[in-house]
Amino acid sequence: MFQIQIKNQNLHFENSEKGFTINQKLVNLDIFELQQKNSYHILHENQSYLVDVLKADYTEKNFLVKINGNVYEINAKNNLDLLLSKMGMDKITHNKTENLKAPMPGLIVEVKVSEGQSVKKGEPILVLEAMKMENILKAPNDVTIKNIKIKKGENVEKNQILIEF
């Protein structure tokens, strides 16, 4: 089950063997994925809807969608999110990494990113040489580089902040 908030209205969606239910009402939806990425054609009660997902933040479950030319902000919550909300724990922030620290003392061999750059989880950020071995430090999450606090050729200490996200 999902709860979707759109225009200050909460809709409860569920997909089961019987079909889709919206607010506990069985509805007939035909959903077709179009060739264009993140675009869908939905048929509901002889009405046609063209849906384009413009932005998707899967961590926060926030989406910007265009439906038949109108743009809407959507927030989705799954069963776990709803349970945490009932328990009063929905305001707990996600464990987001705010900076990259040196795991050991060493020499910065290469910085592979620049400030303002968006980097996906697992992409290389910099190369740190320690004990005659090159260590590639990668993005812990999808991040945007805010501040690079080191430069190539610089010696760093363990736990020194190298890059802020």
Coordinates of C-alpha atoms in Angstrom, one line a residue, residues 30 36 76 85 125:
D30 CA -4.6 0.4 -17.7
Q36 CA 10.1 7.9 -23.9
A76 CA 4.6 9.0 -1.6
S85 CA 4.4 8.2 11.1
I125 CA 35.6 11.0 -6.1

